[in-house]
CSV table of C-alpha atoms and ligand atoms in Angstrom, one decimal:
chain,number,residue,atom,x,y,z
J,1,UNK,CA,-9.2,2.9,24.7
J,2,UNK,CA,-7.9,-0.3,24.3
J,3,UNK,CA,-4.5,-1.4,22.4
J,4,UNK,CA,-7.0,-3.4,20.1
J,5,UNK,CA,-9.6,-0.8,19.4
J,6,UNK,CA,-10.7,-1.2,15.8
J,7,UNK,CA,-9.7,-4.5,15.6
J,8,UNK,CA,-11.5,-7.7,14.6
J,9,UNK,CA,-9.6,-11.7,15.4
J,10,UNK,CA,-10.4,-14.2,14.8
J,11,UNK,CA,-9.1,-17.6,17.4
J,12,UNK,CA,-9.4,-21.0,16.1
J,13,UNK,CA,-10.4,-23.6,19.1
J,14,UNK,CA,-11.1,-21.0,21.2
J,15,UNK,CA,-15.0,-22.5,22.7
J,16,UNK,CA,-12.4,-23.4,26.0
J,17,UNK,CA,-8.7,-23.6,27.5
J,18,UNK,CA,-5.7,-21.2,26.4
J,19,UNK,CA,-8.1,-20.0,23.0
J,20,UNK,CA,-10.9,-18.8,25.2
J,21,UNK,CA,-8.5,-17.2,27.4
J,22,UNK,CA,-6.9,-15.5,24.5
J,23,UNK,CA,-9.9,-14.7,23.3
J,24,UNK,CA,-11.0,-13.0,25.9
J,25,UNK,CA,-8.2,-10.5,27.0
J,26,UNK,CA,-8.7,-9.4,23.4
J,27,UNK,CA,-11.9,-8.8,23.6
J,28,UNK,CA,-11.0,-6.8,26.9
J,29,UNK,CA,-8.8,-4.6,25.8
J,30,UNK,CA,-11.1,-3.2,22.6
J,31,UNK,CA,-11.0,-6.1,20.2
J,32,UNK,CA,-14.1,-7.8,18.0
J,33,UNK,CA,-13.5,-11.8,18.3
J,34,UNK,CA,-15.0,-14.3,16.3
J,35,UNK,CA,-14.6,-17.6,18.1
J,36,UNK,CA,-13.5,-20.5,16.2
J,37,UNK,CA,-14.2,-24.7,16.9
J,38,UNK,CA,-16.0,-27.2,16.6
J,39,UNK,CA,-19.8,-27.3,17.1
J,40,UNK,CA,-21.4,-23.8,17.0
J,41,UNK,CA,-23.6,-23.3,19.8
J,42,UNK,CA,-20.0,-24.3,21.7
J,43,UNK,CA,-18.2,-21.3,19.8
J,44,UNK,CA,-21.1,-18.6,20.1
J,45,UNK,CA,-21.5,-19.5,24.3
J,46,UNK,CA,-17.8,-19.1,24.5
J,47,UNK,CA,-18.3,-15.4,22.3
J,48,UNK,CA,-20.8,-14.4,24.4
J,49,UNK,CA,-19.0,-15.3,27.0
J,50,UNK,CA,-16.3,-12.9,26.3
J,51,UNK,CA,-17.5,-9.9,27.9
J,52,UNK,CA,-15.4,-6.7,25.6
J,53,UNK,CA,-18.0,-4.3,24.7
J,54,UNK,CA,-17.0,-5.0,20.1
J,55,UNK,CA,-19.5,-7.3,18.3
J,56,UNK,CA,-17.9,-11.0,19.1
J,57,UNK,CA,-19.4,-14.0,17.4
J,58,UNK,CA,-19.1,-17.6,17.4
J,59,UNK,CA,-18.7,-19.4,14.3
J,60,UNK,CA,-18.5,-23.7,13.8
J,61,UNK,CA,-15.0,-24.6,11.5
J,62,UNK,CA,-12.9,-27.0,11.4
J,63,UNK,CA,-9.8,-26.2,10.5
J,64,UNK,CA,-9.1,-28.6,8.5
J,65,UNK,CA,-11.5,-28.4,6.1
J,66,UNK,CA,-10.8,-25.7,3.4
J,67,UNK,CA,-14.6,-25.7,3.0
J,68,UNK,CA,-15.4,-25.2,6.2
J,69,UNK,CA,-12.6,-23.0,7.2
J,70,UNK,CA,-13.2,-20.0,4.0
J,71,UNK,CA,-16.8,-20.3,4.7
J,72,UNK,CA,-16.1,-19.6,8.4
J,73,UNK,CA,-13.2,-16.0,7.8
J,74,UNK,CA,-16.9,-15.2,4.6
J,75,UNK,CA,-18.3,-15.3,7.4
J,76,UNK,CA,-16.4,-13.0,10.1
J,77,UNK,CA,-15.0,-11.0,7.4
J,78,UNK,CA,-19.4,-10.8,6.1
J,79,UNK,CA,-20.0,-10.4,9.9
J,80,UNK,CA,-17.8,-8.7,12.4
J,81,UNK,CA,-16.2,-6.1,8.8
J,82,UNK,CA,-13.0,-7.3,8.2
J,83,UNK,CA,-10.0,-9.0,9.9
J,84,UNK,CA,-6.8,-7.9,11.5
J,85,UNK,CA,-4.9,-11.1,13.8
J,86,UNK,CA,-5.0,-14.7,13.0
J,87,UNK,CA,-4.6,-17.2,15.9
J,88,UNK,CA,-4.4,-20.5,15.1
J,89,UNK,CA,-4.8,-22.2,18.3
J,90,UNK,CA,-7.5,-25.6,17.7
J,91,UNK,CA,-5.5,-28.0,18.9
J,92,UNK,CA,-5.3,-31.8,19.7
J,93,UNK,CA,-3.4,-34.7,20.8
J,94,UNK,CA,-3.4,-38.5,19.9
J,95,UNK,CA,-0.3,-39.7,22.0
J,96,UNK,CA,0.7,-42.9,21.6
J,97,UNK,CA,4.3,-44.0,22.0
J,98,UNK,CA,6.1,-44.7,17.9
J,99,UNK,CA,4.6,-48.6,17.6
J,100,UNK,CA,1.2,-47.9,18.8
J,101,UNK,CA,0.6,-44.6,17.2
J,102,UNK,CA,-2.0,-45.1,14.1
J,103,UNK,CA,-1.7,-43.9,11.0
J,104,UNK,CA,-5.0,-42.1,12.1
J,105,UNK,CA,-3.5,-40.6,15.1
J,106,UNK,CA,-1.1,-39.2,12.7
J,107,UNK,CA,-2.7,-37.6,10.0
J,108,UNK,CA,-5.4,-35.9,12.2
J,109,UNK,CA,-2.8,-33.9,15.1
J,110,UNK,CA,-0.8,-32.9,11.1
J,111,UNK,CA,-4.4,-32.3,9.5
J,112,UNK,CA,-5.7,-30.0,13.2
J,113,UNK,CA,-2.0,-28.3,13.6
J,114,UNK,CA,-0.9,-27.5,10.7
J,115,UNK,CA,-3.2,-27.8,7.4
J,116,UNK,CA,-5.3,-26.2,9.6
J,117,UNK,CA,-2.7,-23.0,10.0
J,118,UNK,CA,-1.9,-23.1,6.4
J,119,UNK,CA,-6.0,-23.7,5.5
J,120,UNK,CA,-6.3,-21.0,8.2
J,121,UNK,CA,-3.0,-18.5,7.2
J,122,UNK,CA,-4.1,-18.9,3.9
J,123,UNK,CA,-7.7,-17.4,4.4
J,124,UNK,CA,-6.8,-14.9,5.3
J,125,UNK,CA,-3.8,-13.9,3.5
J,126,UNK,CA,-5.3,-12.1,0.0
J,127,UNK,CA,-7.1,-9.2,4.0
J,128,UNK,CA,-4.1,-8.9,4.9
J,129,UNK,CA,-1.7,-8.1,2.1
J,130,UNK,CA,-4.1,-5.3,0.2
J,131,UNK,CA,-4.9,-3.7,3.9
J,132,UNK,CA,-0.7,-4.0,4.5
J,133,UNK,CA,-2.0,-5.1,8.4
J,134,UNK,CA,-2.3,-8.7,9.4
J,135,UNK,CA,-0.8,-10.2,13.3
J,136,UNK,CA,-0.7,-14.2,12.8
J,137,UNK,CA,-0.1,-16.4,16.0
J,138,UNK,CA,1.0,-19.7,15.8
J,139,UNK,CA,0.8,-22.2,19.3
J,140,UNK,CA,3.3,-24.3,19.1
J,141,UNK,CA,4.4,-25.8,22.5
J,142,UNK,CA,7.8,-26.9,24.6
J,143,UNK,CA,7.6,-30.9,22.9
J,144,UNK,CA,8.4,-29.1,19.9
J,145,UNK,CA,12.3,-30.3,21.3
J,146,UNK,CA,10.2,-34.0,21.4
J,147,UNK,CA,8.3,-35.1,24.5
J,148,UNK,CA,8.3,-39.6,25.4
J,149,UNK,CA,4.7,-40.5,23.7
J,150,UNK,CA,4.0,-37.3,21.3
J,151,UNK,CA,6.0,-38.2,17.7
J,152,UNK,CA,3.3,-36.5,15.6
J,153,UNK,CA,2.3,-33.2,18.4
J,154,UNK,CA,6.1,-32.6,18.1
J,155,UNK,CA,6.9,-33.5,14.7
J,156,UNK,CA,3.2,-30.6,14.2
J,157,UNK,CA,4.8,-28.1,17.1
J,158,UNK,CA,8.4,-28.3,15.6
J,159,UNK,CA,7.0,-27.9,11.7
J,160,UNK,CA,4.2,-24.7,13.1
J,161,UNK,CA,7.3,-23.2,14.0
J,162,UNK,CA,9.4,-23.5,10.6
J,163,UNK,CA,5.7,-22.5,9.8
J,164,UNK,CA,6.2,-19.6,11.2
J,165,UNK,CA,9.5,-18.4,10.3
J,166,UNK,CA,8.6,-18.3,6.3
J,167,UNK,CA,5.5,-16.8,7.0
J,168,UNK,CA,7.1,-14.4,8.2
J,169,UNK,CA,10.0,-13.8,5.8
J,170,UNK,CA,7.2,-14.1,2.6
J,171,UNK,CA,4.5,-11.5,4.4
J,172,UNK,CA,6.8,-9.2,6.4
J,173,UNK,CA,7.1,-6.8,3.8
J,174,UNK,CA,3.1,-7.0,3.2
J,175,UNK,CA,2.5,-5.3,7.0
J,176,UNK,CA,2.5,-9.2,8.6
J,177,UNK,CA,4.1,-10.5,11.7
J,178,UNK,CA,3.7,-14.3,12.2
J,179,UNK,CA,5.2,-14.9,15.1
J,180,UNK,CA,4.9,-18.2,17.8
J,181,UNK,CA,3.9,-18.9,21.6
J,182,UNK,CA,5.9,-22.6,22.3
J,183,UNK,CA,3.7,-23.0,26.1
J,184,UNK,CA,4.9,-25.3,28.9
J,185,UNK,CA,2.3,-27.5,30.7
J,186,UNK,CA,-0.8,-24.7,30.4
J,187,UNK,CA,-3.9,-26.5,32.8
J,188,UNK,CA,-7.1,-27.4,30.2
J,189,UNK,CA,-8.4,-29.9,29.2
J,190,UNK,CA,-5.9,-30.9,26.8
J,191,UNK,CA,-3.8,-32.1,30.6
J,192,UNK,CA,-6.8,-32.7,32.9
J,193,UNK,CA,-7.1,-35.1,29.4
J,194,UNK,CA,-3.7,-36.4,29.6
J,195,UNK,CA,-3.9,-37.4,33.6
J,196,UNK,CA,-7.1,-38.8,33.1
J,197,UNK,CA,-5.2,-41.3,30.2
J,198,UNK,CA,-2.7,-41.3,32.1
J,199,UNK,CA,-4.1,-42.5,35.3
J,200,UNK,CA,-2.8,-40.0,37.5
J,201,UNK,CA,-5.4,-37.2,39.3
J,202,UNK,CA,-5.5,-34.3,38.1
J,203,UNK,CA,-4.4,-32.3,40.6
J,204,UNK,CA,-1.7,-34.7,41.3
J,205,UNK,CA,-0.6,-34.7,37.5
J,206,UNK,CA,-0.8,-30.8,38.0
J,207,UNK,CA,1.4,-31.1,40.7
J,208,UNK,CA,4.4,-33.0,39.0
J,209,UNK,CA,4.2,-30.5,36.2
J,210,UNK,CA,4.5,-27.5,38.6
J,211,UNK,CA,7.2,-29.1,40.4
J,212,UNK,CA,9.5,-29.9,37.3
J,213,UNK,CA,10.1,-26.4,35.7
J,214,UNK,CA,11.8,-23.5,37.8
J,215,UNK,CA,9.0,-21.4,38.7
J,216,UNK,CA,7.1,-24.1,41.0
J,217,UNK,CA,3.9,-24.0,39.1
J,218,UNK,CA,1.9,-24.8,36.7
J,219,UNK,CA,1.3,-22.1,33.3
J,220,UNK,CA,-3.1,-20.7,32.5
J,221,UNK,CA,-4.5,-19.8,30.1
J,222,UNK,CA,-4.2,-15.9,30.7
J,223,UNK,CA,-0.4,-15.8,30.6
J,224,UNK,CA,-0.2,-17.2,27.4
J,225,UNK,CA,-3.2,-14.7,26.7
J,226,UNK,CA,-1.4,-11.9,27.7
J,227,UNK,CA,1.9,-12.7,26.3
J,228,UNK,CA,0.0,-13.2,22.6
J,229,UNK,CA,-1.8,-9.5,23.0
J,230,UNK,CA,1.2,-8.2,23.5
J,231,UNK,CA,3.2,-10.5,20.0
J,232,UNK,CA,-0.5,-9.7,18.5
J,233,UNK,CA,0.0,-5.9,19.5
J,234,UNK,CA,1.7,-3.0,17.4
J,235,UNK,CA,4.6,-2.5,20.2
J,236,UNK,CA,5.0,-5.5,18.5
J,237,UNK,CA,5.6,-4.4,15.2
J,238,UNK,CA,9.2,-5.0,15.2
J,239,UNK,CA,8.8,-9.0,16.1
J,240,UNK,CA,8.1,-11.3,13.3
J,241,UNK,CA,9.1,-14.7,12.7
J,242,UNK,CA,10.0,-15.5,16.7
J,243,UNK,CA,9.1,-19.0,18.9
J,244,UNK,CA,8.1,-17.3,22.2
J,245,UNK,CA,8.6,-19.5,24.8
J,246,UNK,CA,6.4,-19.4,27.7
J,247,UNK,CA,6.5,-22.2,30.0
J,248,UNK,CA,8.5,-21.2,33.4
J,249,UNK,CA,11.2,-21.8,32.4
J,250,UNK,CA,10.8,-25.2,31.9
J,251,UNK,CA,12.6,-25.6,28.4
J,252,UNK,CA,16.2,-24.1,30.5
T,301,NAD,N1,-2.3,-27.1,28.0
T,301,NAD,C1,-0.7,-27.0,27.5
T,301,NAD,O1,-0.5,-27.8,27.8
T,301,NAD,C2,-0.6,-27.2,26.0
T,301,NAD,C3,1.3,-26.6,25.8
T,301,NAD,C4,1.4,-26.3,24.8
T,301,NAD,C5,0.7,-25.6,23.6
T,301,NAD,N2,-0.6,-25.9,23.5
T,301,NAD,C6,-1.5,-25.7,22.8
T,301,NAD,O2,-2.2,-24.8,22.7
T,301,NAD,C7,-3.2,-25.0,22.1
T,301,NAD,C8,-4.8,-24.8,23.1
T,301,NAD,O3,-4.7,-25.8,23.8
T,301,NAD,P1,-5.6,-26.4,25.0
T,301,NAD,O4,-4.6,-26.5,26.1
T,301,NAD,O5,-6.8,-25.2,25.4
T,301,NAD,O6,-7.0,-27.2,24.3
T,301,NAD,P2,-7.9,-27.5,24.1
T,301,NAD,O7,-8.6,-29.0,24.5
T,301,NAD,O8,-8.2,-27.8,26.1
T,301,NAD,O9,-8.9,-27.3,23.8
T,301,NAD,C9,-8.9,-26.8,22.5
T,301,NAD,C10,-9.5,-26.3,20.9
T,301,NAD,O10,-10.3,-26.9,20.5
T,301,NAD,C11,-10.9,-27.2,19.1
T,301,NAD,N3,-10.4,-28.4,17.9
T,301,NAD,C12,-9.5,-28.8,18.4
T,301,NAD,N4,-9.6,-29.4,17.0
T,301,NAD,C13,-10.3,-28.9,16.5
T,301,NAD,C14,-10.4,-27.7,15.1
T,301,NAD,N5,-10.5,-29.6,14.0
T,301,NAD,N6,-10.4,-27.4,13.9
T,301,NAD,C15,-11.4,-26.7,15.0
T,301,NAD,N7,-11.2,-26.5,16.9
T,301,NAD,C16,-10.7,-27.4,17.0
T,301,NAD,C17,-11.4,-28.1,20.6
T,301,NAD,O11,-13.1,-28.6,19.8
T,301,NAD,C18,-11.0,-27.3,21.9
T,301,NAD,O12,-11.8,-26.0,22.2
T,301,NAD,C19,-3.5,-26.2,21.2
T,301,NAD,O13,-2.8,-26.0,20.3
T,301,NAD,C20,-2.6,-26.8,22.4
T,301,NAD,O14,-1.5,-27.9,21.2
T,301,NAD,C21,-0.8,-27.0,24.5
Protein backbone atom coordinates (compact mmCIF):
# COMPACT_ATOMS: atom_id res chain seq x y z
CA UNK A 1 0.00 0.00 0.00
CA UNK A 2 1.43 3.35 -1.06
CA UNK A 3 0.33 6.73 0.29
CA UNK A 4 -0.69 7.67 -3.26
CA UNK A 5 -2.54 4.52 -4.34
CA UNK A 6 -5.55 5.51 -6.45
CA UNK A 7 -4.35 9.09 -6.94
CA UNK A 8 -3.57 10.80 -10.23
CA UNK A 9 -0.89 13.49 -10.19
CA UNK A 10 0.03 16.04 -12.84
CA UNK A 11 3.57 17.42 -12.58
CA UNK A 12 4.48 20.20 -15.01
CA UNK A 13 8.03 20.58 -16.30
CA UNK A 14 8.66 17.00 -15.21
CA UNK A 15 10.82 15.83 -18.13
CA UNK A 16 13.90 16.55 -16.00
CA UNK A 17 15.21 18.11 -12.79
CA UNK A 18 13.02 18.74 -9.77
CA UNK A 19 9.79 17.90 -11.61
CA UNK A 20 11.16 14.51 -12.68
CA UNK A 21 12.21 13.88 -9.06
CA UNK A 22 8.73 14.70 -7.76
CA UNK A 23 7.03 12.60 -10.47
CA UNK A 24 9.29 9.62 -9.61
CA UNK A 25 8.52 9.88 -5.90
CA UNK A 26 4.75 10.07 -6.51
CA UNK A 27 4.96 7.05 -8.85
CA UNK A 28 7.00 5.08 -6.28
CA UNK A 29 4.29 5.81 -3.69
CA UNK A 30 1.54 4.45 -5.96
CA UNK A 31 0.24 7.43 -7.97
CA UNK A 32 -0.59 7.40 -11.66
CA UNK A 33 1.44 10.30 -13.03
CA UNK A 34 1.16 12.66 -15.98
CA UNK A 35 4.48 14.21 -16.94
CA UNK A 36 3.76 17.51 -18.72
CA UNK A 37 6.57 19.26 -20.55
CA UNK A 38 7.20 21.36 -23.66
CA UNK A 39 8.50 18.50 -25.76
CA UNK A 40 6.12 15.52 -25.92
CA UNK A 41 8.86 13.03 -26.78
CA UNK A 42 10.90 14.01 -23.74
CA UNK A 43 7.79 13.93 -21.56
CA UNK A 44 6.97 10.41 -22.78
CA UNK A 45 10.56 9.23 -22.17
CA UNK A 46 10.51 10.68 -18.64
CA UNK A 47 7.13 9.05 -17.92
CA UNK A 48 8.51 5.68 -19.08
CA UNK A 49 11.47 6.04 -16.70
CA UNK A 50 9.35 6.61 -13.57
CA UNK A 51 9.19 2.95 -12.64
CA UNK A 52 5.92 2.94 -10.67
CA UNK A 53 3.23 0.29 -10.87
CA UNK A 54 0.34 2.63 -11.80
CA UNK A 55 0.17 4.06 -15.35
CA UNK A 56 2.29 7.06 -16.32
CA UNK A 57 1.87 9.21 -19.41
CA UNK A 58 3.89 11.98 -21.03
CA UNK A 59 2.01 14.92 -22.52
CA UNK A 60 3.43 17.80 -24.55
CA UNK A 61 2.20 21.06 -23.00
CA UNK A 62 3.19 24.70 -22.87
CA UNK A 63 1.87 25.84 -19.49
CA UNK A 64 1.76 29.48 -20.57
CA UNK A 65 -0.70 28.73 -23.38
CA UNK A 66 -4.35 28.31 -22.37
CA UNK A 67 -5.35 26.04 -25.28
CA UNK A 68 -2.34 23.78 -24.70
CA UNK A 69 -3.11 23.56 -20.96
CA UNK A 70 -6.78 22.74 -21.49
CA UNK A 71 -5.93 20.07 -24.08
CA UNK A 72 -3.31 18.51 -21.77
CA UNK A 73 -5.61 18.38 -18.76
CA UNK A 74 -8.42 16.91 -20.90
CA UNK A 75 -6.00 14.18 -22.03
CA UNK A 76 -5.03 13.38 -18.44
CA UNK A 77 -8.68 13.11 -17.39
CA UNK A 78 -9.38 10.86 -20.38
CA UNK A 79 -6.27 8.65 -20.18
CA UNK A 80 -5.72 8.44 -16.41
CA UNK A 81 -9.38 8.73 -15.38
CA UNK A 82 -9.14 11.78 -13.12
CA UNK A 83 -6.81 14.14 -11.33
CA UNK A 84 -6.16 14.69 -7.62
CA UNK A 85 -2.79 16.45 -7.42
CA UNK A 86 -1.26 19.29 -9.45
CA UNK A 87 2.36 20.36 -9.07
CA UNK A 88 3.12 23.65 -10.84
CA UNK A 89 6.83 23.04 -11.31
CA UNK A 90 7.61 24.18 -14.88
CA UNK A 91 10.09 27.03 -14.81
CA UNK A 92 12.67 29.04 -16.70
CA UNK A 93 15.22 31.70 -15.88
CA UNK A 94 16.12 34.74 -17.97
CA UNK A 95 18.61 36.42 -15.61
CA UNK A 96 19.97 39.91 -16.13
CA UNK A 97 20.56 43.10 -14.20
CA UNK A 98 17.63 45.48 -14.52
CA UNK A 99 19.26 47.73 -17.10
CA UNK A 100 19.79 44.75 -19.41
CA UNK A 101 16.56 42.88 -18.65
CA UNK A 102 14.36 42.94 -21.76
CA UNK A 103 10.60 43.04 -21.95
CA UNK A 104 10.75 39.53 -23.39
CA UNK A 105 12.87 38.33 -20.41
CA UNK A 106 10.19 39.72 -18.12
CA UNK A 107 7.18 38.40 -20.03
CA UNK A 108 8.53 34.90 -20.62
CA UNK A 109 9.43 34.35 -16.95
CA UNK A 110 6.05 35.67 -15.78
CA UNK A 111 4.36 33.61 -18.50
CA UNK A 112 5.77 30.28 -17.34
CA UNK A 113 5.81 30.70 -13.55
CA UNK A 114 2.75 32.82 -12.90
CA UNK A 115 0.46 32.56 -15.91
CA UNK A 116 1.37 28.87 -16.14
CA UNK A 117 0.42 28.22 -12.52
CA UNK A 118 -2.79 30.22 -13.00
CA UNK A 119 -3.86 28.39 -16.17
CA UNK A 120 -3.04 24.94 -14.81
CA UNK A 121 -4.79 25.57 -11.48
CA UNK A 122 -7.86 26.93 -13.26
CA UNK A 123 -7.93 23.88 -15.53
CA UNK A 124 -8.11 21.40 -12.61
CA UNK A 125 -10.22 23.52 -10.28
CA UNK A 126 -13.65 22.23 -11.37
CA UNK A 127 -12.59 18.60 -10.98
CA UNK A 128 -11.07 19.29 -7.55
CA UNK A 129 -14.13 21.21 -6.32
CA UNK A 130 -16.64 18.68 -7.70
CA UNK A 131 -14.82 15.77 -6.04
CA UNK A 132 -14.17 17.83 -2.88
CA UNK A 133 -10.52 16.80 -3.00
CA UNK A 134 -7.36 18.22 -4.45
CA UNK A 135 -3.77 19.21 -3.76
CA UNK A 136 -2.01 22.06 -5.53
CA UNK A 137 1.69 22.54 -4.96
CA UNK A 138 3.65 25.49 -6.33
CA UNK A 139 7.39 25.93 -6.74
CA UNK A 140 8.62 29.19 -5.27
CA UNK A 141 12.31 29.82 -4.50
CA UNK A 142 14.63 31.46 -2.00
CA UNK A 143 14.97 34.06 -4.78
CA UNK A 144 11.47 35.25 -3.79
CA UNK A 145 13.29 37.24 -1.09
CA UNK A 146 15.41 39.03 -3.70
CA UNK A 147 18.41 37.94 -5.75
CA UNK A 148 20.74 40.13 -7.77
CA UNK A 149 20.18 39.66 -11.51
CA UNK A 150 16.79 38.01 -11.05
CA UNK A 151 14.23 40.83 -10.79
CA UNK A 152 11.86 38.92 -13.08
CA UNK A 153 12.35 35.51 -11.45
CA UNK A 154 12.29 36.92 -7.91
CA UNK A 155 9.03 38.78 -8.59
CA UNK A 156 7.51 35.63 -10.12
CA UNK A 157 8.58 33.43 -7.20
CA UNK A 158 7.24 35.95 -4.64
CA UNK A 159 4.06 35.95 -6.75
CA UNK A 160 3.82 32.18 -6.40
CA UNK A 161 3.63 32.63 -2.62
CA UNK A 162 0.76 35.16 -2.87
CA UNK A 163 -1.02 32.98 -5.41
CA UNK A 164 -0.65 30.00 -3.06
CA UNK A 165 -2.11 31.84 -0.05
CA UNK A 166 -5.03 33.16 -2.10
CA UNK A 167 -5.98 29.80 -3.64
CA UNK A 168 -5.73 28.27 -0.16
CA UNK A 169 -8.27 30.84 1.09
CA UNK A 170 -10.62 30.28 -1.83
CA UNK A 171 -10.46 26.49 -2.10
CA UNK A 172 -10.01 25.27 1.50
CA UNK A 173 -13.72 24.71 2.04
CA UNK A 174 -13.81 22.44 -1.02
CA UNK A 175 -11.22 20.05 0.40
CA UNK A 176 -8.37 21.50 -1.63
CA UNK A 177 -4.97 22.16 -0.01
CA UNK A 178 -2.65 24.66 -1.68
CA UNK A 179 0.97 24.95 -0.61
CA UNK A 180 4.36 25.84 -2.06
CA UNK A 181 7.96 24.76 -1.66
CA UNK A 182 10.74 27.32 -1.89
CA UNK A 183 13.92 25.44 -2.77
CA UNK A 184 17.39 26.76 -2.21
CA UNK A 185 20.17 25.70 -4.59
CA UNK A 186 19.23 22.39 -6.24
CA UNK A 187 21.67 20.68 -8.60
CA UNK A 188 19.79 20.54 -11.93
CA UNK A 189 20.21 21.66 -15.53
CA UNK A 190 18.78 25.03 -14.48
CA UNK A 191 21.58 25.76 -12.02
CA UNK A 192 24.19 24.15 -14.30
CA UNK A 193 23.09 26.60 -17.02
CA UNK A 194 23.52 29.48 -14.57
CA UNK A 195 27.09 28.30 -13.86
CA UNK A 196 27.88 28.20 -17.58
CA UNK A 197 26.37 31.65 -18.09
CA UNK A 198 28.53 33.03 -15.29
CA UNK A 199 31.60 31.30 -16.76
CA UNK A 200 32.09 29.13 -13.65
CA UNK A 201 32.73 25.35 -13.75
CA UNK A 202 29.57 23.44 -12.79
CA UNK A 203 31.34 21.58 -9.95
CA UNK A 204 32.92 24.79 -8.66
CA UNK A 205 29.52 26.52 -8.72
CA UNK A 206 27.95 23.68 -6.73
CA UNK A 207 30.81 23.84 -4.21
CA UNK A 208 30.38 27.61 -3.77
CA UNK A 209 26.66 27.17 -3.19
CA UNK A 210 27.19 24.27 -0.79
CA UNK A 211 29.49 26.49 1.29
CA UNK A 212 26.81 29.20 1.41
CA UNK A 213 24.35 27.28 3.61
CA UNK A 214 24.47 25.74 7.11
CA UNK A 215 24.28 22.11 5.98
CA UNK A 216 27.22 22.56 3.59
CA UNK A 217 25.82 20.64 0.67
CA UNK A 218 23.69 21.44 -2.35
CA UNK A 219 20.15 20.12 -2.62
CA UNK A 220 18.98 17.44 -5.04
CA UNK A 221 15.59 16.84 -6.68
CA UNK A 222 14.99 14.05 -4.12
CA UNK A 223 15.12 16.63 -1.30
CA UNK A 224 12.27 18.56 -2.90
CA UNK A 225 10.40 15.38 -3.83
CA UNK A 226 10.39 14.24 -0.18
CA UNK A 227 8.78 17.52 0.93
CA UNK A 228 6.34 17.42 -2.00
CA UNK A 229 5.30 13.87 -1.15
CA UNK A 230 4.46 14.99 2.39
CA UNK A 231 2.67 18.24 1.46
CA UNK A 232 0.50 16.52 -1.17
CA UNK A 233 -0.38 13.60 1.12
CA UNK A 234 -3.41 13.25 3.38
CA UNK A 235 -1.10 13.50 6.40
CA UNK A 236 -0.75 17.19 5.51
CA UNK A 237 -4.47 17.89 5.14
CA UNK A 238 -4.40 20.53 7.95
CA UNK A 239 -1.58 22.40 6.22
CA UNK A 240 -2.58 24.95 3.59
CA UNK A 241 -1.44 28.34 2.31
CA UNK A 242 2.14 27.64 3.39
CA UNK A 243 5.48 28.01 1.70
CA UNK A 244 8.03 25.52 3.01
CA UNK A 245 11.67 26.52 2.52
CA UNK A 246 13.76 23.48 1.58
CA UNK A 247 17.12 25.19 1.31
CA UNK A 248 19.63 23.65 3.71
CA UNK A 249 18.99 26.61 6.00
CA UNK A 250 20.16 29.16 3.43
CA UNK A 251 17.42 31.61 4.44
CA UNK A 252 18.30 31.59 8.19
N1 LIG B 1 17.19 24.30 -9.40
C1 LIG B 1 17.07 25.16 -8.40
O1 LIG B 1 18.05 25.49 -7.71
C2 LIG B 1 15.73 25.78 -8.10
C3 LIG B 1 15.65 26.58 -6.96
C4 LIG B 1 14.43 27.16 -6.64
C5 LIG B 1 13.32 26.94 -7.42
N2 LIG B 1 13.43 26.17 -8.54
C6 LIG B 1 12.21 25.98 -9.34
O2 LIG B 1 11.93 24.60 -9.46
C7 LIG B 1 11.30 24.34 -10.71
C8 LIG B 1 12.08 23.27 -11.47
O3 LIG B 1 13.42 23.72 -11.66
P1 LIG B 1 14.58 22.80 -12.24
O4 LIG B 1 15.82 23.23 -11.59
O5 LIG B 1 14.18 21.37 -12.19
O6 LIG B 1 14.60 23.34 -13.75
P2 LIG B 1 14.96 22.60 -15.13
O7 LIG B 1 15.31 23.69 -16.07
O8 LIG B 1 15.93 21.50 -14.92
O9 LIG B 1 13.56 21.95 -15.55
C9 LIG B 1 12.47 22.76 -15.87
C10 LIG B 1 11.52 22.00 -16.76
O10 LIG B 1 10.41 22.87 -17.07
C11 LIG B 1 10.11 22.73 -18.45
N3 LIG B 1 9.43 23.92 -18.94
C12 LIG B 1 9.95 25.16 -19.15
N4 LIG B 1 9.02 25.97 -19.67
C13 LIG B 1 7.89 25.24 -19.79
C14 LIG B 1 6.58 25.53 -20.28
N5 LIG B 1 6.27 26.74 -20.76
N6 LIG B 1 5.66 24.54 -20.27
C15 LIG B 1 5.97 23.31 -19.82
N7 LIG B 1 7.20 22.97 -19.34
C16 LIG B 1 8.14 23.93 -19.33
C17 LIG B 1 11.47 22.53 -19.11
O11 LIG B 1 11.33 21.97 -20.41
C18 LIG B 1 12.17 21.62 -18.13
O12 LIG B 1 11.94 20.26 -18.39
C19 LIG B 1 11.24 25.67 -11.44
O13 LIG B 1 9.98 26.29 -11.20
C20 LIG B 1 12.33 26.47 -10.77
O14 LIG B 1 12.12 27.86 -10.89
C21 LIG B 1 14.62 25.59 -8.89
